[in-house]
């Protein structure tokens, strides 16, 4: 009986002193969820109004670190680019996949290195990289826009 109590006490103390450290990827993904809007600047310095919606995927095996969403670039000449996205956070790096960009296949994978962005519950800024270029961005969390106004994924409206 004495051995059993000693064993039970040891097991209980082991469980008591085990720490539960939170995963930074889950925190980043949780902070990303929502709709962000602000300015990005193209390689040639042209400002673009960008809206990104991040929706978390609670059914994925890596809970909280992946998801889907939408990407919208509105250019000052009246044109826009609109695409569905998939995203993930791995070792604090953020990857975004444009699913409907048939215009330029090189730019379908967007990468944000952990050392090149700042993220809080309201502000998201940094540098986003893709094959062939990079963009600086500064976004704030907003209420979602009227997504129904943009009819087709992968569609770029011509200036009228």
CSV table of C-alpha atoms in Angstrom, one decimal:
chain,number,residue,atom,x,y,z
A,1,UNK,CA,0.0,0.0,0.0
A,2,UNK,CA,2.9,2.3,0.9
A,3,UNK,CA,4.4,1.8,-2.6
A,4,UNK,CA,1.1,2.5,-4.3
A,5,UNK,CA,0.7,5.8,-2.4
A,6,UNK,CA,4.3,6.8,-3.2
A,7,UNK,CA,3.7,5.9,-6.9
A,8,UNK,CA,0.4,7.9,-7.0
A,9,UNK,CA,2.1,10.9,-5.3
A,10,UNK,CA,5.0,10.8,-7.7
A,11,UNK,CA,2.5,10.7,-10.7
A,12,UNK,CA,0.5,13.6,-9.2
A,13,UNK,CA,3.5,15.8,-8.7
A,14,UNK,CA,4.8,15.1,-12.2
A,15,UNK,CA,1.5,16.2,-13.6
A,16,UNK,CA,1.4,19.2,-11.4
A,17,UNK,CA,4.8,20.6,-12.4
A,18,UNK,CA,4.4,20.0,-16.1
A,19,UNK,CA,4.1,23.4,-17.9
A,20,UNK,CA,1.7,24.1,-20.7
A,21,UNK,CA,3.5,26.4,-23.1
A,22,UNK,CA,1.4,28.0,-25.7
A,23,UNK,CA,2.3,27.6,-29.4
A,24,UNK,CA,3.3,31.0,-31.0
A,25,UNK,CA,1.9,29.8,-34.4
A,26,UNK,CA,-1.5,29.4,-32.9
A,27,UNK,CA,-1.3,32.9,-31.3
A,28,UNK,CA,-0.3,34.4,-34.6
A,29,UNK,CA,-3.0,32.6,-36.5
A,30,UNK,CA,-5.6,33.7,-33.9
A,31,UNK,CA,-4.4,37.3,-34.2
A,32,UNK,CA,-4.6,37.1,-38.1
A,33,UNK,CA,-8.3,35.9,-38.1
A,34,UNK,CA,-10.6,38.7,-39.3
A,35,UNK,CA,-10.6,41.2,-42.1
A,36,UNK,CA,-7.6,43.6,-42.7
A,37,UNK,CA,-7.5,46.6,-44.9
A,38,UNK,CA,-4.8,49.2,-45.8
A,39,UNK,CA,-2.1,50.0,-48.3
A,40,UNK,CA,0.4,48.0,-50.1
A,41,UNK,CA,3.0,49.4,-52.4
A,42,UNK,CA,4.0,47.5,-55.6
A,43,UNK,CA,7.6,47.1,-56.8
A,44,UNK,CA,7.3,50.4,-58.7
A,45,UNK,CA,5.9,52.3,-55.7
A,46,UNK,CA,2.3,52.3,-56.9
A,47,UNK,CA,-0.1,52.3,-53.8
A,48,UNK,CA,-2.8,49.7,-53.8
A,49,UNK,CA,-5.7,49.4,-51.4
A,50,UNK,CA,-5.7,45.8,-50.1
A,51,UNK,CA,-8.3,43.9,-48.2
A,52,UNK,CA,-7.5,40.4,-46.8
A,53,UNK,CA,-9.9,38.2,-44.9
A,54,UNK,CA,-8.4,35.4,-42.8
A,55,UNK,CA,-10.7,32.6,-41.8
A,56,UNK,CA,-9.3,30.0,-39.4
A,57,UNK,CA,-9.8,26.2,-40.0
A,58,UNK,CA,-10.7,24.5,-36.7
A,59,UNK,CA,-11.1,21.1,-38.4
A,60,UNK,CA,-7.5,20.9,-39.6
A,61,UNK,CA,-5.0,18.6,-37.7
A,62,UNK,CA,-2.8,21.6,-37.0
A,63,UNK,CA,-5.6,23.5,-35.2
A,64,UNK,CA,-5.5,27.2,-35.5
A,65,UNK,CA,-2.5,27.5,-37.8
A,66,UNK,CA,-4.2,27.2,-41.2
A,67,UNK,CA,-7.2,28.6,-42.9
A,68,UNK,CA,-8.9,30.1,-46.0
A,69,UNK,CA,-10.0,33.6,-47.0
A,70,UNK,CA,-10.1,36.2,-49.7
A,71,UNK,CA,-7.7,38.7,-51.1
A,72,UNK,CA,-8.7,42.0,-52.9
A,73,UNK,CA,-6.4,44.6,-54.5
A,74,UNK,CA,-8.0,47.8,-55.6
A,75,UNK,CA,-5.9,50.0,-57.9
A,76,UNK,CA,-6.3,53.7,-58.3
A,77,UNK,CA,-7.2,53.4,-62.0
A,78,UNK,CA,-10.4,51.6,-61.1
A,79,UNK,CA,-9.2,48.0,-61.7
A,80,UNK,CA,-9.1,45.3,-59.1
A,81,UNK,CA,-7.8,41.8,-58.4
A,82,UNK,CA,-9.9,39.4,-56.3
A,83,UNK,CA,-8.9,35.8,-55.3
A,84,UNK,CA,-9.7,33.1,-52.8
A,85,UNK,CA,-6.7,32.2,-50.5
A,86,UNK,CA,-5.4,29.5,-48.3
A,87,UNK,CA,-2.9,30.4,-45.6
A,88,UNK,CA,-0.8,28.9,-42.9
A,89,UNK,CA,1.5,29.9,-40.1
A,90,UNK,CA,4.7,27.7,-39.7
A,91,UNK,CA,7.4,28.6,-37.2
A,92,UNK,CA,6.0,32.1,-37.1
A,93,UNK,CA,6.3,32.6,-40.9
A,94,UNK,CA,3.1,33.3,-42.8
A,95,UNK,CA,2.4,31.8,-46.2
A,96,UNK,CA,-0.6,32.8,-48.4
A,97,UNK,CA,-1.6,30.9,-51.5
A,98,UNK,CA,-3.7,32.8,-54.1
A,99,UNK,CA,-6.0,30.2,-55.6
A,100,UNK,CA,-7.4,32.2,-58.5
A,101,UNK,CA,-4.4,34.0,-60.0
A,102,UNK,CA,-4.1,32.7,-63.5
A,103,UNK,CA,-2.6,36.0,-64.7
A,104,UNK,CA,0.9,35.4,-63.2
A,105,UNK,CA,1.6,31.9,-61.7
A,106,UNK,CA,4.9,33.2,-60.1
A,107,UNK,CA,2.9,35.3,-57.8
A,108,UNK,CA,0.6,32.6,-56.4
A,109,UNK,CA,2.7,32.0,-53.2
A,110,UNK,CA,3.2,35.0,-50.9
A,111,UNK,CA,5.6,34.7,-48.0
A,112,UNK,CA,5.9,36.9,-44.9
A,113,UNK,CA,9.1,36.1,-42.9
A,114,UNK,CA,8.8,36.2,-39.1
A,115,UNK,CA,11.5,38.9,-39.0
A,116,UNK,CA,9.8,41.2,-41.5
A,117,UNK,CA,6.3,41.8,-39.9
A,118,UNK,CA,4.7,43.3,-36.8
A,119,UNK,CA,1.2,42.0,-35.7
A,120,UNK,CA,-1.1,43.1,-33.0
A,121,UNK,CA,-4.8,42.7,-32.5
A,122,UNK,CA,-5.5,45.8,-34.6
A,123,UNK,CA,-2.4,46.4,-36.8
A,124,UNK,CA,-0.4,44.3,-39.2
A,125,UNK,CA,2.5,45.7,-41.2
A,126,UNK,CA,5.7,44.5,-42.9
A,127,UNK,CA,7.0,43.1,-46.1
A,128,UNK,CA,5.4,40.4,-48.2
A,129,UNK,CA,7.6,38.6,-50.7
A,130,UNK,CA,6.7,36.6,-53.8
A,131,UNK,CA,8.8,35.2,-56.7
A,132,UNK,CA,9.9,38.2,-58.6
A,133,UNK,CA,9.1,40.9,-56.1
A,134,UNK,CA,8.0,42.2,-52.8
A,135,UNK,CA,5.5,44.7,-51.3
A,136,UNK,CA,5.5,46.8,-48.2
A,137,UNK,CA,2.2,46.7,-46.4
A,138,UNK,CA,0.4,48.5,-43.5
A,139,UNK,CA,-3.1,47.1,-42.6
A,140,UNK,CA,-5.6,47.6,-39.8
A,141,UNK,CA,-8.4,45.2,-38.7
A,142,UNK,CA,-11.8,46.3,-39.9
A,143,UNK,CA,-15.4,45.1,-40.2
A,144,UNK,CA,-15.8,42.9,-43.3
A,145,UNK,CA,-16.7,44.7,-46.6
A,146,UNK,CA,-19.5,43.8,-48.9
A,147,UNK,CA,-17.8,40.9,-50.7
A,148,UNK,CA,-20.8,40.3,-53.0
A,149,UNK,CA,-19.9,43.3,-55.0
A,150,UNK,CA,-16.9,41.5,-56.4
A,151,UNK,CA,-18.4,38.9,-58.7
A,152,UNK,CA,-15.7,36.5,-59.9
A,153,UNK,CA,-12.7,35.0,-58.3
A,154,UNK,CA,-9.5,35.6,-60.3
A,155,UNK,CA,-11.2,38.4,-62.1
A,156,UNK,CA,-9.5,41.7,-62.8
A,157,UNK,CA,-11.9,44.5,-63.8
A,158,UNK,CA,-10.6,46.8,-66.5
A,159,UNK,CA,-10.7,50.5,-66.0
A,160,UNK,CA,-13.8,52.1,-67.6
